[in-house]
Coordinates of C-alpha atoms and ligand atoms in Angstrom, one line a residue:
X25 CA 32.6 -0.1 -10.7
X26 CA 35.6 2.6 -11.0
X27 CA 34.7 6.3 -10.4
X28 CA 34.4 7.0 -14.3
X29 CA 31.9 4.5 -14.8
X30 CA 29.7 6.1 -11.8
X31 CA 30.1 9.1 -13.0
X32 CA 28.9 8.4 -16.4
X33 CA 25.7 7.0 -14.3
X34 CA 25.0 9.8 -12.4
X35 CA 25.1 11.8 -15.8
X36 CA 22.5 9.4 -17.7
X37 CA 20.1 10.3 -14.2
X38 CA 20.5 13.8 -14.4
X39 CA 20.0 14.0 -18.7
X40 CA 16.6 12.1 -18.0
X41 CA 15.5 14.2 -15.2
X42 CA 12.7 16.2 -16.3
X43 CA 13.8 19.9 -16.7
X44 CA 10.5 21.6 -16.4
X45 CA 11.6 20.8 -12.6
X46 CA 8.8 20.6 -9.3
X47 CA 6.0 23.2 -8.2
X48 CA 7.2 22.5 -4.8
X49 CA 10.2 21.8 -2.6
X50 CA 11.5 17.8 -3.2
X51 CA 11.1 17.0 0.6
X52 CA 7.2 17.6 0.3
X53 CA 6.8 14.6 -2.4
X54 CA 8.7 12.5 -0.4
X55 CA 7.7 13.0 3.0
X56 CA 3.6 12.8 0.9
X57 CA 5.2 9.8 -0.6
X58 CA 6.3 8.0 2.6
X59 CA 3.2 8.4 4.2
X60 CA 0.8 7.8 1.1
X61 CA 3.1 4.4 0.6
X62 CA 2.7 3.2 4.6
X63 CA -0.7 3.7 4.0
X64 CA -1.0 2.2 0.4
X65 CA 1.0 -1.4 1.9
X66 CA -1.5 -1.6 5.7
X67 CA -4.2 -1.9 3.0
X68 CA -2.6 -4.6 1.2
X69 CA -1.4 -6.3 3.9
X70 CA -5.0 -6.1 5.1
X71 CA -6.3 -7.3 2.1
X72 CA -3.8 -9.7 1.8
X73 CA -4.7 -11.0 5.4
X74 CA -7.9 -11.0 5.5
X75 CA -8.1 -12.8 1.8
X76 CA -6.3 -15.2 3.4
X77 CA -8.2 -15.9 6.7
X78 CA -11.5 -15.9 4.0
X79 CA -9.8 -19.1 1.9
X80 CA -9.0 -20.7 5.5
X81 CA -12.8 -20.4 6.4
X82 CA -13.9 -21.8 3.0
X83 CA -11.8 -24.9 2.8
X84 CA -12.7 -25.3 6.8
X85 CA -15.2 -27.7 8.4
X86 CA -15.3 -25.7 11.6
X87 CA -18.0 -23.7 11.6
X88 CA -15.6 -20.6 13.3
X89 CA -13.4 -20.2 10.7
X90 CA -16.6 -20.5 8.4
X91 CA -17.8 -17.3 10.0
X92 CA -15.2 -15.9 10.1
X93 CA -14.0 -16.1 6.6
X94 CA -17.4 -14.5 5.7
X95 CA -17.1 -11.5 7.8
X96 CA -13.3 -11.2 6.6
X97 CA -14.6 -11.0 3.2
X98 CA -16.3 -8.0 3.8
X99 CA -12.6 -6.3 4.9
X100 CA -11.0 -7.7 1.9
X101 CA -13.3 -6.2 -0.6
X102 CA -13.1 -2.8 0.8
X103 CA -9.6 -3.0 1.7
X104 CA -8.6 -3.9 -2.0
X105 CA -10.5 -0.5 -3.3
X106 CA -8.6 1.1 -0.5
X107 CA -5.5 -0.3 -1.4
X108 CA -5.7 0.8 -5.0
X109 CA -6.7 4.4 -4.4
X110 CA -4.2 4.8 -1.8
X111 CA -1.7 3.1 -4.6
X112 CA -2.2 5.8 -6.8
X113 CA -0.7 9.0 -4.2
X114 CA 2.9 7.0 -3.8
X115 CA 2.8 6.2 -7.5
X116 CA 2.4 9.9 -8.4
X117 CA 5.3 11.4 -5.8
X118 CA 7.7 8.5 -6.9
X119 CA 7.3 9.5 -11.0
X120 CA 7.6 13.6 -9.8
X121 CA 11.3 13.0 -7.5
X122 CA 12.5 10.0 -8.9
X123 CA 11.5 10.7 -13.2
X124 CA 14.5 9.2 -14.3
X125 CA 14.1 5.9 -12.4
X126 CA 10.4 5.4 -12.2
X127 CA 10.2 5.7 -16.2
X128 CA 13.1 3.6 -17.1
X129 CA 12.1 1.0 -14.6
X130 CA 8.5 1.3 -16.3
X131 CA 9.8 1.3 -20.0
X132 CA 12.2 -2.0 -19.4
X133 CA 9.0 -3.7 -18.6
X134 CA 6.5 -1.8 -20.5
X135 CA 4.1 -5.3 -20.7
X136 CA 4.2 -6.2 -17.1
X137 CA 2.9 -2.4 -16.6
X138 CA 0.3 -3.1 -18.6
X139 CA -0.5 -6.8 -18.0
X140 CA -0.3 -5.4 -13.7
X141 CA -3.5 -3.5 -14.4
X142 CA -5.0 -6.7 -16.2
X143 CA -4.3 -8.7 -13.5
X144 CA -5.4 -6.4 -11.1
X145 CA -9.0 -6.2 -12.7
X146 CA -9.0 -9.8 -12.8
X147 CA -8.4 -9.9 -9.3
X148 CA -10.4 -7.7 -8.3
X149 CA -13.5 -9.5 -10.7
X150 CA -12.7 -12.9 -9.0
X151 CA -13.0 -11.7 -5.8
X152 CA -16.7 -10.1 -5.9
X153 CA -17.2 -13.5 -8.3
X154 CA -16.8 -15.6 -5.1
X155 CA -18.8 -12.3 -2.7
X156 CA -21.9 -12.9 -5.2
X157 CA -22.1 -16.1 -5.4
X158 CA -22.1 -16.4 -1.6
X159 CA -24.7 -13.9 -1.4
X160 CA -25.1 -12.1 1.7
X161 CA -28.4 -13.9 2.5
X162 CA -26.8 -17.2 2.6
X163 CA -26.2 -19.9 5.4
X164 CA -22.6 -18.5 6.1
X165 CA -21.8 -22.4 8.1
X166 CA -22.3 -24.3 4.2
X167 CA -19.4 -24.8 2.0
X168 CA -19.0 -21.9 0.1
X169 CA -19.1 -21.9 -4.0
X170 CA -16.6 -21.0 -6.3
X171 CA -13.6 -21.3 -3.7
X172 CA -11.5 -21.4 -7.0
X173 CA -12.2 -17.6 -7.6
X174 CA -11.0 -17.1 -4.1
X175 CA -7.8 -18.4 -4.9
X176 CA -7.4 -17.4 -8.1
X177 CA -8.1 -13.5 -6.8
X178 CA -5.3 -13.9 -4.5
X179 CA -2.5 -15.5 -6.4
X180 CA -3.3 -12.8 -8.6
X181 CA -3.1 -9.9 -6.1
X182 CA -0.1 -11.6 -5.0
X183 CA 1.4 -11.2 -8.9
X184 CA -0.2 -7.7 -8.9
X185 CA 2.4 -6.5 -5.8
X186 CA 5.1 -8.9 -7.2
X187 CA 5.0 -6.9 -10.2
X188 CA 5.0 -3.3 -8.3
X189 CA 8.2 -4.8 -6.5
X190 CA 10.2 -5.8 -9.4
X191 CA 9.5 -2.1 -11.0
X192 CA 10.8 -0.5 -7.5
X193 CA 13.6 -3.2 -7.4
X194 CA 14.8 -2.1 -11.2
X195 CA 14.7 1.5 -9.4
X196 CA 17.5 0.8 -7.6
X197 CA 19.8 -0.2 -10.5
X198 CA 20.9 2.1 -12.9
X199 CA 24.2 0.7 -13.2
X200 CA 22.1 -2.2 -15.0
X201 CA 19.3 -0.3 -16.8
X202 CA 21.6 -0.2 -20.5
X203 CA 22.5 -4.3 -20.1
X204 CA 18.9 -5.1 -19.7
X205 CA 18.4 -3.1 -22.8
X206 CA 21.0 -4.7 -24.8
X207 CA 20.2 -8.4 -26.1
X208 CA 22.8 -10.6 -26.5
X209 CA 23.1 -10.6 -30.5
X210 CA 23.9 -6.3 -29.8
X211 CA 20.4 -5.8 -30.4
X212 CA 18.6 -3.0 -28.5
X213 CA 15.4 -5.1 -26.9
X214 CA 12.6 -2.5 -26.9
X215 CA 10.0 -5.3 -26.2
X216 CA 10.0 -4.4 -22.3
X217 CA 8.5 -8.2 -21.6
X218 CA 10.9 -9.0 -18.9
X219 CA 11.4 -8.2 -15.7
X220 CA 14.7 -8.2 -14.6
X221 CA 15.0 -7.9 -11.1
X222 CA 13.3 -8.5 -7.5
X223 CA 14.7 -9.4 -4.3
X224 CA 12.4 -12.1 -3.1
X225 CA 13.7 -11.5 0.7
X226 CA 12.3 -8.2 0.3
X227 CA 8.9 -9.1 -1.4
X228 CA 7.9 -12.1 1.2
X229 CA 8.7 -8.9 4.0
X230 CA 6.1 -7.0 2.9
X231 CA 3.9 -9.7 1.9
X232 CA 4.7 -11.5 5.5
X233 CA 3.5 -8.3 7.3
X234 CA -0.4 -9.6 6.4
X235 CA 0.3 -11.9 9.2
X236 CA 0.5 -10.0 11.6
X237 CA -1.7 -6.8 10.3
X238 CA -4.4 -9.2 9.6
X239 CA -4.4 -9.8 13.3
X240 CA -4.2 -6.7 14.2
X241 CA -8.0 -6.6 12.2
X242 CA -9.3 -9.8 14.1
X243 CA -8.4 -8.4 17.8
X244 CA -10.3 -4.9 16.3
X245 CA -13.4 -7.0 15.1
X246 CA -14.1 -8.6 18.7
X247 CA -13.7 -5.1 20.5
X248 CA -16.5 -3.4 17.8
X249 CA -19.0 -6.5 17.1
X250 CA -18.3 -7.0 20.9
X251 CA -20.6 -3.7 21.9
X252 CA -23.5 -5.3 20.0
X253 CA -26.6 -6.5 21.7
X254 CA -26.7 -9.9 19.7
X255 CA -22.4 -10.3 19.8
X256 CA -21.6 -13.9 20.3
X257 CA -19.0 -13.3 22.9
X258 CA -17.6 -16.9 22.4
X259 CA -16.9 -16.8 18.8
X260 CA -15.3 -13.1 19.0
X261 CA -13.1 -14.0 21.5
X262 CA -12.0 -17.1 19.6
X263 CA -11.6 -14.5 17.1
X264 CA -9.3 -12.4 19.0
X265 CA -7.2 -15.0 19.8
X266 CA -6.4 -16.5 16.8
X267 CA -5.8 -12.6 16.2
X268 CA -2.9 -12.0 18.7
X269 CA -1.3 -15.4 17.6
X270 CA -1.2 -14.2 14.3
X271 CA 0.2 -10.6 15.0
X272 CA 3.6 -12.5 17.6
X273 CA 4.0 -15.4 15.4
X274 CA 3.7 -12.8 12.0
X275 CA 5.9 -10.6 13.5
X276 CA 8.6 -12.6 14.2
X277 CA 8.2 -14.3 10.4
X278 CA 8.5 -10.9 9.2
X279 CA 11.1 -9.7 10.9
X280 CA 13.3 -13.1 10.2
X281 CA 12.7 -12.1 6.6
X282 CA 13.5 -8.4 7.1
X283 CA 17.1 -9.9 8.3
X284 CA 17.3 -12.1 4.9
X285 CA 16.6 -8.7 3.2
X286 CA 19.2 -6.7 5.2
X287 CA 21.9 -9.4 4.6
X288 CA 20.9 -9.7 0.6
X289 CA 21.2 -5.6 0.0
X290 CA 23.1 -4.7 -2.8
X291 CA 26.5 -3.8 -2.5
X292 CA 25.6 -0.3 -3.6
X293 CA 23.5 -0.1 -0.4
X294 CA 27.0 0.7 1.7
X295 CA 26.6 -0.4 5.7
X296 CA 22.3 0.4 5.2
X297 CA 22.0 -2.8 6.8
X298 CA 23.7 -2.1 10.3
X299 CA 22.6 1.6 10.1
X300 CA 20.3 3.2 12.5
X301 CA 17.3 3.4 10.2
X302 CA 18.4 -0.5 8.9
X303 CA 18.4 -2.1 12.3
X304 CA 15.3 0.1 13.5
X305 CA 12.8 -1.3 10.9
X306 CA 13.6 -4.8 11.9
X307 CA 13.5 -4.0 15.4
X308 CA 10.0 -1.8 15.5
X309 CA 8.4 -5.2 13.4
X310 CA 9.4 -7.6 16.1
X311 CA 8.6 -4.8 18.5
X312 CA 4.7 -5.7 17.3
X313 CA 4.9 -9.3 18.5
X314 CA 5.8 -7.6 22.1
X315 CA 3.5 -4.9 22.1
X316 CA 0.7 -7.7 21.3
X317 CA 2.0 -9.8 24.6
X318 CA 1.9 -6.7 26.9
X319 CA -0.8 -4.6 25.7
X320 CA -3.7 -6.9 24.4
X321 CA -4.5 -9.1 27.5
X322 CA -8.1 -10.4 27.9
X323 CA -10.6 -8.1 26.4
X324 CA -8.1 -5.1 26.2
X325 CA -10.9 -2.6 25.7
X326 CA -8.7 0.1 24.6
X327 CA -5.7 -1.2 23.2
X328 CA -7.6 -3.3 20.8
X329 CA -8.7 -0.4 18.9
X330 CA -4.6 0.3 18.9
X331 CA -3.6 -2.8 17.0
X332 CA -4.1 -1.0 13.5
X333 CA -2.5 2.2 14.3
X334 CA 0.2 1.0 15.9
X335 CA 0.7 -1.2 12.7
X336 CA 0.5 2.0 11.0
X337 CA 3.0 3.6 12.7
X338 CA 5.1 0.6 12.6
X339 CA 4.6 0.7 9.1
X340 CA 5.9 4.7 8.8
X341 CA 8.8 3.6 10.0
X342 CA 9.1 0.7 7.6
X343 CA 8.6 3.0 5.3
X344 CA 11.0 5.8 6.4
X345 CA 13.6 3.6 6.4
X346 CA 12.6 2.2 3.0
X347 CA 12.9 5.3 1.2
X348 CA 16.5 6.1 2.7
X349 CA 17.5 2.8 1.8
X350 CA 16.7 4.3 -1.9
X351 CA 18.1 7.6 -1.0
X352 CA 21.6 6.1 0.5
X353 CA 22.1 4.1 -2.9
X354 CA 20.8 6.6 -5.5
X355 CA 22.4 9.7 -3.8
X356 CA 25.2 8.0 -1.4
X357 CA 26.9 5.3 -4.5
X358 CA 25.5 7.0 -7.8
X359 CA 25.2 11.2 -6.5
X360 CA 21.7 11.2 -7.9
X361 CA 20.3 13.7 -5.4
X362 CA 16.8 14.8 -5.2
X363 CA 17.3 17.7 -3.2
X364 CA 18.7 20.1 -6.2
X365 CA 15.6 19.7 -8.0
X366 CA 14.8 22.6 -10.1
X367 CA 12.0 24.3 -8.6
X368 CA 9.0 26.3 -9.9
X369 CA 6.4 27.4 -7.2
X370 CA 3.1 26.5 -8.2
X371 CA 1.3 27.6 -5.2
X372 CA -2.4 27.5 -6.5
X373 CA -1.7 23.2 -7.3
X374 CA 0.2 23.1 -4.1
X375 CA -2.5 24.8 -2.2
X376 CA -5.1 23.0 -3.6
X377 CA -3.3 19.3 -3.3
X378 CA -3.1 20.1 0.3
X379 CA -6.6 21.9 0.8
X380 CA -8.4 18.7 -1.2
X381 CA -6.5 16.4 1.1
X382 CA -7.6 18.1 4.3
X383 CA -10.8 19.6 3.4
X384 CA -12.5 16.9 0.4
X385 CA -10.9 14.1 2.1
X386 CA -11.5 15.1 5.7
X387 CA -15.7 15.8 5.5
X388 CA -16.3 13.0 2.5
X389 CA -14.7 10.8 4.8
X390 CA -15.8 11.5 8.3
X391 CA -19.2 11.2 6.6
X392 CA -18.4 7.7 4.9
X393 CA -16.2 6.0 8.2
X394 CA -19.4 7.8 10.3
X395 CA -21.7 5.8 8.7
X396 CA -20.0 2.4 8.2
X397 CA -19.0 2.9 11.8
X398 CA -22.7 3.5 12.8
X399 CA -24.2 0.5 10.3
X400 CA -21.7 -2.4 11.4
X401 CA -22.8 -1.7 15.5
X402 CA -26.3 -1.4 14.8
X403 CA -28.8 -4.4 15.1
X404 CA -31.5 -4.0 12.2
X405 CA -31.5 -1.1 9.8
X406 CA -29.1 1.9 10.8
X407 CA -31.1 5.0 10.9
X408 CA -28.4 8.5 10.8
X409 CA -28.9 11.0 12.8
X410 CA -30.0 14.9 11.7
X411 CA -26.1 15.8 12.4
X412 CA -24.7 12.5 10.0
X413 CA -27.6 13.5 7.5
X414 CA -25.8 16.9 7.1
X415 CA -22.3 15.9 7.3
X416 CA -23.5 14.0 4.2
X417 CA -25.1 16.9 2.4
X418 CA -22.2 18.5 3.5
X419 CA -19.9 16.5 1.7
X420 CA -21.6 16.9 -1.9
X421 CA -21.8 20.1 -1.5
X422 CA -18.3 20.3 -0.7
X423 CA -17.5 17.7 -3.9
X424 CA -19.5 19.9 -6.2
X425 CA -17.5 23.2 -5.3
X426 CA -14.6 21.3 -5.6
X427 CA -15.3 20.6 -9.1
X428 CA -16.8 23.6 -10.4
X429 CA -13.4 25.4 -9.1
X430 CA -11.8 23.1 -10.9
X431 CA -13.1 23.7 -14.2
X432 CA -13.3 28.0 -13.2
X433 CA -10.0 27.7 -12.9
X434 CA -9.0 25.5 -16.1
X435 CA -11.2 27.2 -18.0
X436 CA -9.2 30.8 -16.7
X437 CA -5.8 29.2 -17.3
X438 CA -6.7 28.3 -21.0
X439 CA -8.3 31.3 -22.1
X440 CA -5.0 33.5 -20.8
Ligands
LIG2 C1 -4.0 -4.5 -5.1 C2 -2.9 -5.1 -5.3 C3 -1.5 -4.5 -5.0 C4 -0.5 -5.2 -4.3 C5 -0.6 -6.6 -3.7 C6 0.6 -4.3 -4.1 C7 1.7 -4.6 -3.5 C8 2.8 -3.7 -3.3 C9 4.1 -4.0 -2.7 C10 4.4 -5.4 -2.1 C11 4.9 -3.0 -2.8 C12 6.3 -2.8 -2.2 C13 7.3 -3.1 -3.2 C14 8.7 -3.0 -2.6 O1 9.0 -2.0 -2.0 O2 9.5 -4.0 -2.8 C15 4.1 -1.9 -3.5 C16 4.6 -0.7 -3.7 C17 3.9 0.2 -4.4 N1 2.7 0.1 -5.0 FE1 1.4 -1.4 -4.8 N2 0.3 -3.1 -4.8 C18 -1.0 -3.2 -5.3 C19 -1.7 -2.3 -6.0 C20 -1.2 -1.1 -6.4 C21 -1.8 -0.1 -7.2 C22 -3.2 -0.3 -7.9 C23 -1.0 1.0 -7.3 C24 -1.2 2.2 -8.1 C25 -2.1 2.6 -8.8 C26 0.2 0.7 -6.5 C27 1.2 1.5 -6.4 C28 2.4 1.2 -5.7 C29 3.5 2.2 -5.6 C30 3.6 3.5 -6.2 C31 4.5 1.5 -4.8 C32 5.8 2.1 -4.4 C33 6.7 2.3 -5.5 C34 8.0 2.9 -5.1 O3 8.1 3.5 -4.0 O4 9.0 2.7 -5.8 N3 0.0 -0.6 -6.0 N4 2.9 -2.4 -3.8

C-alpha cells in the first residue's frame, strides 16, 4: 500500500466519524471499554469452562465428574447472563470511539449481526432445556437427559463469540472494507451475508483461556463448599485438583496459541508482536500456570479465593494489550486517531454513567453476591439477617430513585 492509497483510508475513517463528537474525553471510553471487555471475556471463559466440565460429567460414568457437572451447571447458567450484560458495556464504548469501524464492520455482515442474537437465544434456551429437564431434585449420579441440548447450547455459544470475533477482526481492516463490498461482476453486494475475516489463532486464544479460568472456578468451589458442615472433603479436593491441572496445562495451551496469534498479525500491526505490551500478554497467561504451581498448594485457604482475580487481572492485561494492538494499526499504519475526537461535555450523562455504576451497581449488587454468598454456605434454608434484609430494601429503593430521575429529567429536557 503506497502513502496515497493510506491516505485516502485514513480520509474514508475520518468522513464516517460521527460529527456530533463525545460527551466526554476519548480515554474515558476506552479505559471503560477495556475493563468492561476483561470482564465481558472472564464470563465467557467461565461459561465456556464450566459448560464444558457439565458435558464431561454427563457423558461420564464416574460418579465425580457426574457431580460435578451438576454443580458446574449452576455457574454456567449464571455466568452466561453475566456474560451478556457485561457484553453490552464494551459493545457500547467500542460503537462511541471507534463509529467508523464498529458500523462498517456491522453493516458488511448485517445477517450474522442479526442471526448472533438468534443464536444466542438459542443457546441460551438449550441450555436451561437440559437445567429443567435435570431438575434440581433429581438423582445427580443418573445419566442425565437431553445431553444433546447441552451440546448443542455450546457449539452455539461457541458460533455466538466466533461471530463477535469476525466483526472485531473486520475492525481492523479498512484497507479491505470497499473489496468486501464490491462483488466480482462490479456489483455493490449490500446483502452483508458474509463474513469476511477472523484470525482463528486469535479466536482459539480467547476461547483456550476457559481452560484454565474454568479451573480457576473448581479450586474456588472446594475452598467455599469446603466451610460447609455436610462438605464431602474427598470429592472437593478431587475437585480442586482437576482444577489446578486445568489452570497449568490451559495456560500453557493458551499461551502456545497467543504465539500463533502474535506470529499471524497483520502486516499493518508493525513489530506489535515483539513489543512490550505483545510479549507481556503472552507472558502474564503462562505466568498463570506458575502462579497455580507456587500459590495453590494443598488446601491453599487463601489463595484459592485468588484464582479468579488473578485471572481477572491477567485478563486486564490481555485486554490492555488488545486494545493497543487496535490502536498501533488504526492510528500507527492508517492515522485514524481517537484522541482528536470532537468533544461536547455532557456532564449530567457523564455524571450519572459513573454515579449508576458506583452507586446502582454497587448496593443492588452487594445485596445480590450477599445473598448468593450466604445461600450456597448454608445447610437448609438461608435465613438473612435484619442488616441483608435492608441492604435489600435498600437497593429498590435506590432502583426506584434511579428511575423516577430518569424520567424528571427526560421529561425536563423535552419540554425545554
Ligand atoms: C454469550 C456468548 C458470547 C461469547 C461466546 C462471546 C465471545 C466473545 C469473544 C471470543 C470476543 C473476543 C473477540 C476478539 O477480540 O477476537 C468477544 C468480544 C466482544 N463481545 Fe462477546 N461473546 C458473547 C456474547 C456477547 C454479547 C451478548 C455481547 C453484547 C451484547 C458481546 C459483546 C462483545 C463485544 C462488544 C466485544 C468486543 C468488541 C471489540 O472490542 O471490538 N458479546 N466476545
Amino acid at each position: 500500500m503506497d502513502a496515497s492509497q493510506v491516505s485516502q483510508i485514513t480520509d474514508m475513517m475520518y468522513a464516517l466519524r460521527n460529527p456530533a463528537g463525545l460527551p466526554t474525553y476519548p480515554i474515558i471510553f476506552i479505559g471503560l471499554s477495556v475493563l468492561t471487555f476483561a470482564l465481558h471475556i472472564l464470563f465467557v471463559q467461565l461459561m465456556l469452562g464450566t459448560s464444558a466440565i457439565t458435558l464431561i460429567g454427563a457423558f461420564s460414568q464416574n460418579a465425580y465428574w457426574r457431580r460435578l457437572g451438576a454443580a458446574m451447571l449452576e455457574v454456567a447458567k449464571v455466568s452466561v447472563s453475566v456474560a451478556i450484560v457485561i457484553g453490552v458495556a464494551p459493545l457500547l464504548f467500542v460503537q462511541v470511539v471507534y463509529d467508523p469501524h464498529w458500523y462498517t464492520s456491522n453493516v458488511l455482515s448485517a445477517d450474522w449481526v442479526i442471526g448472533f442474537i438468534i443464536f444466542l437465544i438459542l443457546g441460551y434456551w438449550a441450555m436451561y432445556y437440559y437445567y429443567f429437564v435435570n431438575g434440581a431434585n433429581q438423582d445427580k449420579s443418573a445419566t442425565p437427559k437431553a445431553r444433546w441440548s447441552m451440546l448443542l447450547s455450546l457449539a452455539l455459544m461457541l458460533l455466538v463469540g466466533f461471530i463477535m470475533h469476525s466483526l472485531t477482526s473486520q475492525i481492523l481492516h479498512p484497507e479491505l472494507w470497499k473489496s468486501w463490498y464490491l462483488q466480482q461482476n462490479g456489483m455493490l453486494d449490500y446483502t452483508g451475508d458474509k463474513l469476511h475475516e477472523w484470525n482463528l489463532w486469535r479466536y482459539a486464544f480467547f476461547i483456550s483461556l476457559s481452560i484454565p479460568v474454568a479451573g480457576g472456578m473448581l479450586v474456588t468451589y472446594r475452598r467455599f463448599k469446603s466451610v460447609r458442615s455436610d462438605a464431602d472433603h474427598a470429592y472437593l479436593n478431587w475437585a480442586a485438583e482437576v482444577g489446578k491441572k486445568w489452570i497449568k496445562v490451559g495456560s500453557v495451551i493458551s499461551t502456545a496459541l497467543y504465539v500463533g496469534w502474535m506470529m499471524t498479525l497483520p502486516e499493518t500491526a508493525g513489530n506489535f508482536a515483539t513489543s512490550l505490551w505483545g510479549i507481556l500478554a503472552g507472558v502474564m497467561v503462562l505466568f498463570y500456570a506458575i502462579w497455580a504451581q507456587v500459590r495453590l498448594k494443598g488446601e491453599a485457604r487463601f489463595c484459592s479465593y485468588m484464582a479468579l482475580p488473578v485471572a481477572l487481572v491477567i485478563g486486564l492485561i490481555v485486554a490492555t494489550s488488545r486494545e493497543i494492538l487496535r490502536y498501533d494499526i488504526l492510528n500507527g499504519f492508517f492515522h485514524y486517531n481517537f484522541w482528536d475526537y470532537k468533544i461536547v461535555f455532557d456532564w449530567y450523562s457523564t455524571g450519572l454513567f459513573f454515579l449508576t455504576f458506583a452507586i446502582v451497581g454497587g448496593v443492588v449488587l452487594s445485596y445480590f453476591l450477599t445473598i448468593a454468598w450466604k445461600a450456597g454456605q448454608t445447610v437448609g434454608v438461608y435465613t438473612p439477617s435484619a442488616f441483608v434484609n435492608k441492604l435489600g430494601t435498600l437497593s429498590i429503593w435506590i432502583v426506584v430513585l434511579w428511575v423516577v430521575q430518569f424520567f424528571i429529567v427526560g421529561f425536563y429536557v423535552w419540554a425545554r
